[in-house]
Amino acid sequence: MERLLNFINGELVPARSARWLDVFAPATGTAHAHLADSDEHDVEAAVQAAEKAFPAWNALGREGRSAAMLRLADLIEEDMDGFVADESKDNGKPLALARRVDIPRAVANLRFFATAILHFSSEAHLMDDVAVNYTDRQPIGVVGCISPWNLPLYLFTWKIAPALAAGNCVVAKPSEVTPLTAYRLSTLCNAAGIPPGVLNIVHGLGPKVGAAITAHPKIAAISFTGGTRTGAEIARVAAPMFKKLSLELGGKNPVLVFADCDFDLMVKTTVRSSFTNQGQICLCGSRILVERSILERFRTAFVGQVRLLKVGDPSDPDQDMGALVSKDHLEKVLSYVELAKSEGGRILTGGEQLHLAGELKNGWYMAPTVIEGLGPECRTNQEEIFGPVVTIQPFDAEEDALDLANATPFGLASVVWTTDLQRSQRVARALHAGIVWINCWMLRDLRTPFGGVKNSGVGREGGVEALKFFTEAKNVCIKL
Ligand code: NAD
């Protein structure tokens, strides 16, 4: 079985403990690789390598760093088939989705920040003829990047790219559930001309490797994407150390459907926003709020289209959905279906594990599930499920829709379906969310601020926001 090694100081090395973790293929439920089971000693070696590499990487200047990052993007693109196959195998997502979204987006992230840094400038503040202030933005030094399993290489590169472009050296930890593509990327770094120690990838468990990165006194900033509970733990440890923190956390995103919407486009897109990647995208809409006058029409059309979704072998281009990422996660999602039933919910379709045949018989598949009949305060409508499960709730007036939409502790993304321009603006302003899509979903411009409010996180990623996060601003005042 393939051994996935750490990448420290430009070398692929096993964990110092010489221990290994199993990595599973969700499609078949079988182990497909062994992963370095690292701990604080490996993190320490990575921090030392990063500290040593920092002056030269910074001195390389933005053009030098940009060139190395662009070469890395090219090398990933040249190996597109390998990356796509690995991402699908490791995560259970359809191969076609990895080819259309995950890996091209990872390449785009590297190219975007490699070129953004060339245009990044800072402000000057003139005090009439008394003095001039300018903002000097310097890299932080050694930074930590911790990413989740749902969009493995996509979110890993979304963090390391701005960190590296801004001149930092990185100690990164991909999810132990889906480490394969970050490992594959590490095998290309030397050929890309990224100097040893600039990017270090330490694999292993969150409470060991992630916790060691969070607590390390020489890691001055942490960019984290993952669950809200983990984010709170990272903040608990890092805040008293006065680290810079960017936390992208969970969601319970509402989809507001008004009667005046483009109905067919709305239904088609809402099927996508509910079940793409088996519902395991932090931006998926999980609470569908429908104006009562079209409730019956919506229910019939939506459930009809959901029943047509094909769940099966991720490598078969004919399938719409693959497997859930792990046995534990499948069990968690199924337990929410039981909870919904106990809370009085009606399962309109799905609600059960799917048992496929042959090689796939032990894979972790689940039918797309639609639930109705639950109020806003029940746990099913309050807690993040992060799987192929959505609920439908009716509303009468615009204010009711907003009350329902804002009635959770989360505030990541939201979707509004209406052809009334005035209403769309009003509702967008009133939603407690970091992202509002009007008559669309997952349309992403990498320059825009990305992040959530309330328990969905602190800080913003994307464009200039990310470059600002990964630099410290110093004001220099010169008396004229
Ligand atoms: P998770 O919080 O379990 O793990 C995320 C990462 O943190 C992993 O690499 C994990 O090993 C690490 N980790 C775990 N415990 C840690 C600790 N004590 N200290 C430091 N690191 C630790 O999340 P997950 O299950 O991998 O991902 C799913 C979650 O991610 C969902 O809640 C989803 O909403 C969220 N998510 C959010 C966004 C966003 O942009 N807001 C994007 C994708 C996923």
Short mmCIF file of C-alpha atoms and ligand atoms in Angstrom, two decimals:
data_model
loop_
_atom_site.label_atom_id
_atom_site.label_comp_id
_atom_site.label_asym_id
_atom_site.label_seq_id
_atom_site.Cartn_x
_atom_site.Cartn_y
_atom_site.Cartn_z
CA MET A 1 0.00 0.00 0.00
CA GLU A 2 1.22 3.49 -0.80
CA ARG A 3 2.88 5.34 2.10
CA LEU A 4 2.06 9.03 2.35
CA LEU A 5 5.05 10.82 3.85
CA ASN A 6 5.52 14.20 5.44
CA PHE A 7 7.24 16.90 3.39
CA ILE A 8 9.70 18.71 5.65
CA ASN A 9 12.63 20.84 4.53
CA GLY A 10 12.19 19.68 0.95
CA GLU A 11 12.32 15.99 1.83
CA LEU A 12 9.68 13.29 1.95
CA VAL A 13 10.07 11.70 5.37
CA PRO A 14 8.07 9.35 7.62
CA ALA A 15 6.77 10.54 10.99
CA ARG A 16 9.43 10.44 13.70
CA SER A 17 7.22 8.03 15.64
CA ALA A 18 7.38 5.64 12.63
CA ARG A 19 3.65 5.11 13.14
CA TRP A 20 1.05 4.98 10.37
CA LEU A 21 -2.66 5.64 10.01
CA ASP A 22 -4.98 3.91 7.54
CA VAL A 23 -6.55 6.03 4.81
CA PHE A 24 -9.80 4.70 3.34
CA ALA A 25 -11.48 4.86 -0.07
CA PRO A 26 -15.13 5.76 0.63
CA ALA A 27 -16.34 4.12 -2.59
CA THR A 28 -15.30 0.66 -1.38
CA GLY A 29 -14.84 1.18 2.36
CA THR A 30 -11.34 -0.31 2.15
CA ALA A 31 -7.95 1.10 3.22
CA HIS A 32 -5.93 2.33 0.24
CA ALA A 33 -2.89 4.04 1.82
CA HIS A 34 -0.88 4.47 5.00
CA LEU A 35 -0.41 7.98 6.32
CA ALA A 36 2.41 9.34 8.47
CA ASP A 37 0.99 9.55 12.02
CA SER A 38 2.91 12.65 13.06
CA ASP A 39 3.09 14.55 16.34
CA GLU A 40 4.63 17.66 17.87
CA HIS A 41 8.17 16.48 17.07
CA ASP A 42 7.43 16.51 13.33
CA VAL A 43 5.76 19.91 13.67
CA GLU A 44 8.86 21.17 15.48
CA ALA A 45 11.10 19.97 12.62
CA ALA A 46 8.79 21.68 10.12
CA VAL A 47 8.82 24.96 12.06
CA GLN A 48 12.61 24.92 12.22
CA ALA A 49 12.85 24.31 8.48
CA ALA A 50 10.34 27.08 7.81
CA GLU A 51 12.18 29.57 10.04
CA LYS A 52 15.45 28.81 8.27
CA ALA A 53 13.88 29.18 4.81
CA PHE A 54 12.02 32.42 5.55
CA PRO A 55 14.72 35.08 4.90
CA ALA A 56 15.63 33.72 1.47
CA TRP A 57 12.00 33.15 0.39
CA ASN A 58 11.13 36.67 1.43
CA ALA A 59 14.25 38.04 -0.28
CA LEU A 60 13.30 36.24 -3.50
CA GLY A 61 10.77 39.00 -3.93
CA ARG A 62 7.27 38.83 -5.28
CA GLU A 63 8.34 38.00 -8.84
CA GLY A 64 10.56 35.12 -7.78
CA ARG A 65 7.91 33.67 -5.50
CA SER A 66 5.26 34.14 -8.14
CA ALA A 67 7.33 32.27 -10.74
CA ALA A 68 7.83 29.25 -8.46
CA MET A 69 4.12 29.14 -7.60
CA LEU A 70 3.14 29.38 -11.26
CA ARG A 71 5.44 26.44 -12.04
CA LEU A 72 3.77 24.44 -9.28
CA ALA A 73 0.37 25.25 -10.79
CA ASP A 74 1.62 24.10 -14.21
CA LEU A 75 2.95 20.83 -12.79
CA ILE A 76 -0.38 20.07 -11.13
CA GLU A 77 -2.18 20.82 -14.36
CA GLU A 78 0.16 18.54 -16.32
CA ASP A 79 -0.73 15.76 -13.86
CA MET A 80 -4.47 16.54 -13.95
CA ASP A 81 -5.59 12.92 -14.43
CA GLY A 82 -3.51 11.71 -11.47
CA PHE A 83 -4.77 14.43 -9.15
CA VAL A 84 -8.39 13.95 -10.25
CA ALA A 85 -8.23 10.18 -9.69
CA ASP A 86 -6.61 10.61 -6.26
CA GLU A 87 -9.14 13.20 -5.10
CA SER A 88 -12.06 11.04 -6.13
CA LYS A 89 -10.56 7.89 -4.58
CA ASP A 90 -9.72 9.60 -1.28
CA ASN A 91 -12.95 11.57 -0.83
CA GLY A 92 -15.59 9.47 -2.61
CA LYS A 93 -16.65 12.41 -4.76
CA PRO A 94 -17.53 11.85 -8.42
CA LEU A 95 -14.47 11.83 -10.64
CA ALA A 96 -16.25 14.27 -12.94
CA LEU A 97 -16.68 16.75 -10.06
CA ALA A 98 -12.99 16.54 -9.14
CA ARG A 99 -12.16 17.17 -12.80
CA ARG A 100 -14.63 20.03 -13.22
CA VAL A 101 -14.18 21.76 -9.86
CA ASP A 102 -11.62 20.56 -7.31
CA ILE A 103 -8.35 20.26 -9.20
CA PRO A 104 -8.87 23.13 -11.70
CA ARG A 105 -9.74 25.32 -8.73
CA ALA A 106 -6.55 24.27 -6.90
CA VAL A 107 -4.56 25.28 -9.99
CA ALA A 108 -6.54 28.53 -10.18
CA ASN A 109 -5.87 29.29 -6.50
CA LEU A 110 -2.11 29.04 -7.05
CA ARG A 111 -2.23 31.13 -10.21
CA PHE A 112 -4.58 33.68 -8.69
CA PHE A 113 -2.39 34.45 -5.67
CA ALA A 114 0.88 34.09 -7.62
CA THR A 115 -0.33 36.94 -9.84
CA ALA A 116 -2.33 38.85 -7.21
CA ILE A 117 0.87 39.47 -5.26
CA LEU A 118 2.31 41.26 -8.31
CA HIS A 119 -0.54 43.79 -8.09
CA PHE A 120 -0.73 44.02 -4.29
CA SER A 121 -0.01 47.54 -3.12
CA SER A 122 -0.37 49.45 0.09
CA GLU A 123 -1.79 52.77 1.14
CA ALA A 124 -0.24 56.19 1.79
CA HIS A 125 -1.88 58.81 4.03
CA LEU A 126 -0.76 62.37 3.45
CA MET A 127 -1.14 64.86 6.30
CA ASP A 128 -1.28 67.97 4.12
CA ASP A 129 2.26 69.40 4.12
CA VAL A 130 3.12 68.07 7.61
CA ALA A 131 3.95 64.42 7.04
CA VAL A 132 3.37 61.38 4.91
CA ASN A 133 2.43 57.95 6.24
CA TYR A 134 2.86 54.80 4.24
CA THR A 135 1.80 51.27 5.09
CA ASP A 136 4.54 48.72 4.91
CA ARG A 137 3.01 45.22 4.65
CA GLN A 138 5.53 42.57 5.59
CA PRO A 139 5.09 38.81 5.69
CA ILE A 140 4.42 37.38 9.15
CA GLY A 141 7.13 34.68 9.09
CA VAL A 142 6.02 31.13 9.80
CA VAL A 143 2.27 30.52 9.48
CA GLY A 144 0.03 27.48 9.99
CA CYS A 145 -2.64 26.31 7.53
CA ILE A 146 -5.12 23.60 8.59
CA SER A 147 -7.71 22.31 6.12
CA PRO A 148 -10.70 19.90 6.05
CA TRP A 149 -11.69 16.85 3.98
CA ASN A 150 -14.60 18.06 1.89
CA LEU A 151 -12.71 19.95 -0.84
CA PRO A 152 -9.24 18.65 -0.03
CA LEU A 153 -6.78 20.21 -2.52
CA TYR A 154 -9.11 23.12 -3.32
CA LEU A 155 -9.12 24.38 0.29
CA PHE A 156 -5.52 23.37 1.02
CA THR A 157 -4.26 25.56 -1.86
CA TRP A 158 -6.76 28.32 -0.99
CA LYS A 159 -4.70 28.78 2.19
CA ILE A 160 -1.12 28.00 1.25
CA ALA A 161 -1.21 30.09 -1.95
CA PRO A 162 -1.81 33.53 -0.35
CA ALA A 163 0.49 32.62 2.55
CA LEU A 164 3.38 31.75 0.23
CA ALA A 165 2.75 34.59 -2.22
CA ALA A 166 2.91 37.12 0.62
CA GLY A 167 6.36 35.79 1.53
CA ASN A 168 5.62 33.52 4.48
CA CYS A 169 6.87 30.01 5.05
CA VAL A 170 4.16 27.50 5.83
CA VAL A 171 3.55 24.53 8.08
CA ALA A 172 0.42 22.96 6.64
CA LYS A 173 -1.80 20.11 7.75
CA PRO A 174 -4.32 18.61 5.34
CA SER A 175 -7.17 16.52 6.72
CA GLU A 176 -6.07 13.04 7.77
CA VAL A 177 -9.26 11.76 6.13
CA THR A 178 -8.20 12.95 2.63
CA PRO A 179 -4.42 13.52 2.55
CA LEU A 180 -3.68 12.06 -0.88
CA THR A 181 -3.66 15.12 -3.13
CA ALA A 182 -1.69 17.27 -0.68
CA TYR A 183 0.85 14.45 -0.64
CA ARG A 184 0.87 14.40 -4.44
CA LEU A 185 1.42 18.16 -4.47
CA SER A 186 4.38 17.78 -2.08
CA THR A 187 6.11 15.51 -4.60
CA LEU A 188 6.12 18.40 -7.13
CA CYS A 189 7.42 21.25 -4.95
CA ASN A 190 11.13 20.68 -5.53
CA ALA A 191 10.69 20.45 -9.29
CA ALA A 192 8.68 23.67 -9.18
CA GLY A 193 11.64 25.43 -7.57
CA ILE A 194 10.03 26.04 -4.20
CA PRO A 195 13.07 26.10 -1.90
CA PRO A 196 13.34 23.51 0.91
CA GLY A 197 11.50 24.55 4.08
CA VAL A 198 9.22 27.09 2.38
CA LEU A 199 6.23 24.72 2.32
CA ASN A 200 6.17 21.95 4.89
CA ILE A 201 3.31 19.45 5.04
CA VAL A 202 2.85 17.50 8.26
CA HIS A 203 0.28 14.72 8.10
CA GLY A 204 -1.68 13.16 10.92
CA LEU A 205 -4.47 13.63 13.41
CA GLY A 206 -5.99 16.97 14.36
CA PRO A 207 -5.58 16.67 18.12
CA LYS A 208 -1.87 15.81 17.62
CA VAL A 209 -0.56 17.68 14.55
CA GLY A 210 -3.22 20.42 14.33
CA ALA A 211 -2.98 21.07 18.07
CA ALA A 212 0.84 21.25 17.90
CA ILE A 213 0.64 23.80 15.06
CA THR A 214 -1.92 25.84 17.00
CA ALA A 215 0.16 25.86 20.18
CA HIS A 216 3.60 26.40 18.62
CA PRO A 217 4.98 29.74 19.86
CA LYS A 218 6.83 30.41 16.59
CA ILE A 219 3.74 30.05 14.39
CA ALA A 220 2.31 33.55 14.53
CA ALA A 221 -0.82 33.11 12.41
CA ILE A 222 -3.25 30.25 11.82
CA SER A 223 -5.60 29.94 8.89
CA PHE A 224 -8.14 27.22 9.65
CA THR A 225 -11.11 25.77 7.79
CA GLY A 226 -13.20 23.09 9.46
CA GLY A 227 -15.86 22.50 12.06
CA THR A 228 -17.08 25.15 14.50
CA ARG A 229 -16.12 23.09 17.54
CA THR A 230 -12.53 22.67 16.27
CA GLY A 231 -12.40 26.39 15.47
CA ALA A 232 -13.41 27.20 19.04
CA GLU A 233 -10.67 24.93 20.37
CA ILE A 234 -8.07 26.59 18.13
CA ALA A 235 -9.22 30.04 19.26
CA ARG A 236 -9.08 28.94 22.91
CA VAL A 237 -5.42 27.97 22.56
CA ALA A 238 -4.25 30.63 20.09
CA ALA A 239 -6.05 33.75 21.33
CA PRO A 240 -4.08 34.12 24.60
CA MET A 241 -0.90 33.78 22.51
CA PHE A 242 -2.17 36.74 20.40
CA LYS A 243 -1.87 34.84 17.13
CA LYS A 244 -3.59 36.14 14.05
CA LEU A 245 -6.53 33.86 13.35
CA SER A 246 -8.67 33.25 10.30
CA LEU A 247 -11.46 30.76 11.04
CA GLU A 248 -13.76 29.43 8.31
CA LEU A 249 -16.28 27.23 10.09
CA GLY A 250 -19.58 25.43 9.69
CA GLY A 251 -22.86 26.55 8.19
CA LYS A 252 -26.59 25.87 8.10
CA ASN A 253 -27.31 27.82 4.98
CA PRO A 254 -30.83 28.95 4.05
CA VAL A 255 -32.25 28.99 0.51
CA LEU A 256 -35.09 31.54 0.28
CA VAL A 257 -37.53 30.76 -2.50
CA PHE A 258 -40.04 33.50 -3.34
CA ALA A 259 -43.09 32.82 -5.49
CA ASP A 260 -41.89 35.27 -8.18
CA CYS A 261 -38.68 33.33 -8.92
CA ASP A 262 -37.63 31.72 -12.20
CA PHE A 263 -39.10 28.41 -11.06
CA ASP A 264 -37.35 25.94 -13.35
CA LEU A 265 -33.89 27.46 -12.88
CA MET A 266 -34.50 27.63 -9.12
CA VAL A 267 -35.46 23.94 -8.83
CA LYS A 268 -32.55 22.77 -10.96
CA THR A 269 -30.04 24.90 -9.04
CA THR A 270 -31.52 23.99 -5.65
CA VAL A 271 -31.00 20.30 -6.42
CA ARG A 272 -27.35 21.18 -7.08
CA SER A 273 -26.98 23.44 -4.04
CA SER A 274 -28.42 20.67 -1.86
CA PHE A 275 -26.57 17.59 -3.09
CA THR A 276 -23.34 18.52 -4.90
CA ASN A 277 -20.44 16.60 -3.33
CA GLN A 278 -23.06 14.58 -1.39
CA GLY A 279 -24.09 17.80 0.39
CA GLN A 280 -20.61 18.05 1.89
CA ILE A 281 -19.81 21.62 0.90
CA CYS A 282 -19.89 24.31 3.57
CA LEU A 283 -21.83 26.45 1.04
CA CYS A 284 -24.58 23.90 0.35
CA GLY A 285 -28.09 25.12 1.17
CA SER A 286 -29.55 22.85 3.82
CA ARG A 287 -32.71 24.71 4.86
CA ILE A 288 -35.04 25.45 1.95
CA LEU A 289 -37.58 28.14 2.82
CA VAL A 290 -40.45 28.30 0.36
CA GLU A 291 -43.24 30.88 -0.01
CA ARG A 292 -46.42 29.02 0.89
CA SER A 293 -48.25 29.86 -2.33
CA ILE A 294 -45.81 27.69 -4.33
CA LEU A 295 -45.03 25.11 -1.65
CA GLU A 296 -46.90 22.23 -3.26
CA ARG A 297 -45.54 22.95 -6.72
CA PHE A 298 -42.02 23.20 -5.31
CA ARG A 299 -42.31 19.99 -3.28
CA THR A 300 -43.51 18.01 -6.30
CA ALA A 301 -40.90 19.36 -8.71
CA PHE A 302 -37.98 19.26 -6.26
CA VAL A 303 -38.63 15.80 -4.84
CA GLY A 304 -39.25 14.54 -8.39
CA GLN A 305 -35.82 15.74 -9.52
CA VAL A 306 -34.06 14.53 -6.37
CA ARG A 307 -35.46 11.02 -6.97
CA LEU A 308 -33.77 11.04 -10.39
CA LEU A 309 -30.31 11.62 -8.90
CA LYS A 310 -28.09 8.60 -9.39
CA VAL A 311 -25.87 7.54 -6.49
CA GLY A 312 -23.05 5.16 -7.30
CA ASP A 313 -19.50 4.47 -8.36
CA PRO A 314 -17.67 7.83 -8.26
CA SER A 315 -15.63 6.87 -11.30
CA ASP A 316 -18.77 6.31 -13.42
CA PRO A 317 -19.53 9.58 -15.27
CA ASP A 318 -23.21 8.61 -15.28
CA GLN A 319 -23.57 9.02 -11.50
CA ASP A 320 -24.58 12.30 -9.88
CA MET A 321 -23.40 11.46 -6.37
CA GLY A 322 -20.63 9.29 -4.93
CA ALA A 323 -19.95 8.08 -1.39
CA LEU A 324 -19.86 9.99 1.89
CA VAL A 325 -16.36 10.60 3.14
CA SER A 326 -16.19 8.12 6.02
CA LYS A 327 -18.12 5.49 7.95
CA ASP A 328 -18.26 7.79 10.99
CA HIS A 329 -19.61 10.63 8.92
CA LEU A 330 -22.24 8.44 7.24
CA GLU A 331 -23.36 7.24 10.67
CA LYS A 332 -23.54 10.82 11.92
CA VAL A 333 -25.66 11.91 8.95
CA LEU A 334 -27.97 8.88 9.32
CA SER A 335 -28.36 9.66 13.03
CA TYR A 336 -29.69 13.10 12.03
CA VAL A 337 -32.36 11.42 9.90
CA GLU A 338 -33.45 9.43 12.96
CA LEU A 339 -33.39 12.62 15.01
CA ALA A 340 -35.53 14.39 12.40
CA LYS A 341 -38.08 11.55 12.57
CA SER A 342 -38.15 11.72 16.36
CA GLU A 343 -38.69 15.47 16.13
CA GLY A 344 -41.75 14.87 13.94
CA GLY A 345 -40.19 15.28 10.49
CA ARG A 346 -41.63 13.52 7.42
CA ILE A 347 -39.09 11.97 5.04
CA LEU A 348 -40.28 12.89 1.53
CA THR A 349 -37.52 10.90 -0.17
CA GLY A 350 -34.32 9.09 0.81
CA GLY A 351 -33.43 8.80 4.48
CA GLU A 352 -31.44 5.59 4.21
CA GLN A 353 -28.03 4.12 3.52
CA LEU A 354 -27.65 2.60 0.04
CA HIS A 355 -26.03 -0.79 -0.33
CA LEU A 356 -24.43 -1.15 -3.75
CA ALA A 357 -23.22 -4.35 -5.36
CA GLY A 358 -19.85 -5.97 -6.04
CA GLU A 359 -16.71 -4.03 -5.14
CA LEU A 360 -18.82 -1.16 -3.83
CA LYS A 361 -20.81 -3.24 -1.34
CA ASN A 362 -18.94 -1.87 1.68
CA GLY A 363 -18.90 1.75 0.41
CA TRP A 364 -20.54 4.57 2.35
CA TYR A 365 -23.47 5.62 0.17
CA MET A 366 -26.63 7.42 1.15
CA ALA A 367 -29.79 8.41 -0.71
CA PRO A 368 -30.39 12.15 -1.10
CA THR A 369 -32.87 13.04 1.58
CA VAL A 370 -35.62 15.66 1.82
CA ILE A 371 -37.45 16.27 5.11
CA GLU A 372 -40.54 18.34 5.80
CA GLY A 373 -42.67 19.23 8.79
CA LEU A 374 -40.05 20.59 11.19
CA GLY A 375 -40.00 24.01 12.83
CA PRO A 376 -37.01 26.34 12.97
CA GLU A 377 -36.04 25.60 16.56
CA CYS A 378 -35.65 21.81 16.33
CA ARG A 379 -32.11 20.41 16.29
CA THR A 380 -32.46 19.19 12.69
CA ASN A 381 -32.88 22.82 11.60
CA GLN A 382 -30.29 24.21 14.02
CA GLU A 383 -27.26 21.92 13.76
CA GLU A 384 -24.94 21.39 10.81
CA ILE A 385 -25.49 17.95 9.26
CA PHE A 386 -23.04 18.35 6.34
CA GLY A 387 -24.48 15.55 4.22
CA PRO A 388 -27.15 14.88 1.58
CA VAL A 389 -30.02 16.04 3.81
CA VAL A 390 -32.20 19.13 3.38
CA THR A 391 -35.37 20.36 5.04
CA ILE A 392 -38.26 22.35 3.59
CA GLN A 393 -40.07 25.01 5.64
CA PRO A 394 -42.89 27.25 4.34
CA PHE A 395 -43.20 31.00 4.95
CA ASP A 396 -45.89 33.59 4.28
CA ALA A 397 -44.27 37.03 4.24
CA GLU A 398 -40.78 38.32 3.48
CA GLU A 399 -40.19 39.11 7.17
CA ASP A 400 -41.05 35.52 8.10
CA ALA A 401 -38.57 34.24 5.53
CA LEU A 402 -35.86 36.44 7.05
CA ASP A 403 -36.74 35.36 10.59
CA LEU A 404 -36.43 31.72 9.57
CA ALA A 405 -33.24 32.33 7.58
CA ASN A 406 -31.52 34.10 10.47
CA ALA A 407 -32.73 31.71 13.17
CA THR A 408 -29.57 29.63 13.59
CA PRO A 409 -26.22 30.24 15.28
CA PHE A 410 -24.54 30.07 11.84
CA GLY A 411 -24.11 32.71 9.13
CA LEU A 412 -21.99 31.48 6.24
CA ALA A 413 -23.86 31.55 2.92
CA SER A 414 -27.41 32.08 1.75
CA VAL A 415 -29.30 31.89 -1.52
CA VAL A 416 -32.23 34.09 -2.58
CA TRP A 417 -34.58 33.25 -5.45
CA THR A 418 -36.70 36.18 -6.66
CA THR A 419 -37.10 38.28 -9.78
CA ASP A 420 -38.01 41.36 -7.72
CA LEU A 421 -34.86 43.49 -7.77
CA GLN A 422 -35.88 45.64 -4.81
CA ARG A 423 -36.66 42.62 -2.72
CA SER A 424 -33.40 40.91 -3.60
CA GLN A 425 -31.41 43.91 -2.32
CA ARG A 426 -33.52 44.27 0.82
CA VAL A 427 -33.24 40.61 1.70
CA ALA A 428 -29.51 40.45 0.92
CA ARG A 429 -28.88 43.32 3.33
CA ALA A 430 -30.96 41.78 6.11
CA LEU A 431 -29.51 38.27 5.95
CA HIS A 432 -26.98 37.38 8.65
CA ALA A 433 -24.45 35.80 6.32
CA GLY A 434 -21.03 36.45 4.84
CA ILE A 435 -22.14 35.44 1.34
CA VAL A 436 -25.46 35.97 -0.46
CA TRP A 437 -26.16 34.46 -3.87
CA ILE A 438 -29.13 35.91 -5.73
CA ASN A 439 -30.59 33.64 -8.42
CA CYS A 440 -27.45 31.51 -8.51
CA TRP A 441 -25.24 29.32 -6.33
CA MET A 442 -21.48 28.71 -6.01
CA LEU A 443 -20.63 31.38 -8.54
CA ARG A 444 -17.19 32.34 -7.25
CA ASP A 445 -14.89 35.25 -8.06
CA LEU A 446 -11.62 34.70 -6.20
CA ARG A 447 -11.26 38.45 -5.59
CA THR A 448 -14.33 38.65 -3.34
CA PRO A 449 -14.26 38.46 0.47
CA PHE A 450 -15.10 34.93 1.61
CA GLY A 451 -16.20 33.96 5.11
CA GLY A 452 -18.99 33.86 7.62
CA VAL A 453 -20.55 35.65 10.58
CA LYS A 454 -21.70 34.31 13.96
CA ASN A 455 -20.53 30.70 14.54
CA SER A 456 -19.47 30.39 10.89
CA GLY A 457 -16.19 32.09 11.53
CA VAL A 458 -13.96 35.06 12.04
CA GLY A 459 -12.15 36.93 9.28
CA ARG A 460 -12.34 36.78 5.51
CA GLU A 461 -10.35 34.89 2.90
CA GLY A 462 -10.09 35.66 -0.82
CA GLY A 463 -8.33 38.32 -2.86
CA VAL A 464 -6.79 41.21 -1.00
CA GLU A 465 -8.33 40.04 2.29
CA ALA A 466 -6.14 36.92 2.28
CA LEU A 467 -3.00 38.85 1.37
CA LYS A 468 -3.75 41.29 4.19
CA PHE A 469 -4.27 38.43 6.62
CA PHE A 470 -0.91 36.92 5.74
CA THR A 471 0.96 40.23 6.20
CA GLU A 472 1.44 42.62 9.12
CA ALA A 473 0.74 46.27 8.40
CA LYS A 474 3.25 48.75 9.76
CA ASN A 475 2.62 52.47 9.49
CA VAL A 476 5.73 54.53 8.76
CA CYS A 477 5.34 58.27 9.35
CA ILE A 478 7.83 60.68 7.75
CA LYS A 479 7.79 64.32 8.76
CA LEU A 480 8.07 66.57 5.75
P1 NAD B 1 -12.67 19.29 11.45
O1 NAD B 1 -12.81 20.53 12.25
O2 NAD B 1 -12.91 17.98 12.10
O3 NAD B 1 -11.19 19.18 10.86
C1 NAD B 1 -10.61 20.20 10.08
C2 NAD B 1 -9.10 20.13 10.22
O4 NAD B 1 -8.77 20.45 11.58
C3 NAD B 1 -8.52 18.75 9.95
O5 NAD B 1 -7.29 18.89 9.29
C4 NAD B 1 -8.34 18.20 11.35
O6 NAD B 1 -7.35 17.21 11.44
C5 NAD B 1 -7.94 19.44 12.11
N1 NAD B 1 -8.16 19.37 13.56
C6 NAD B 1 -9.01 18.57 14.25
N2 NAD B 1 -8.89 18.79 15.56
C7 NAD B 1 -7.98 19.77 15.72
C8 NAD B 1 -7.44 20.45 16.85
N3 NAD B 1 -7.80 20.15 18.10
N4 NAD B 1 -6.53 21.42 16.64
C9 NAD B 1 -6.15 21.75 15.40
N5 NAD B 1 -6.60 21.12 14.29
C10 NAD B 1 -7.51 20.15 14.45
O7 NAD B 1 -13.57 19.50 10.16
P2 NAD B 1 -13.85 18.45 9.00
O8 NAD B 1 -14.78 17.41 9.54
O9 NAD B 1 -12.56 18.03 8.39
O10 NAD B 1 -14.60 19.37 7.93
C11 NAD B 1 -15.97 19.59 7.93
C12 NAD B 1 -16.27 20.94 8.53
O11 NAD B 1 -15.58 21.96 7.83
C13 NAD B 1 -17.73 21.32 8.43
O12 NAD B 1 -18.15 21.86 9.64
C14 NAD B 1 -17.75 22.37 7.33
O13 NAD B 1 -18.81 23.28 7.39
C15 NAD B 1 -16.46 23.03 7.56
N6 NAD B 1 -16.04 23.75 6.36
C16 NAD B 1 -16.10 25.12 6.35
C17 NAD B 1 -15.72 25.83 5.23
C18 NAD B 1 -15.75 27.33 5.19
O14 NAD B 1 -15.17 27.91 4.28
N7 NAD B 1 -16.37 28.00 6.14
C19 NAD B 1 -15.28 25.14 4.09
C20 NAD B 1 -15.26 23.73 4.12
C21 NAD B 1 -15.62 23.05 5.26
#
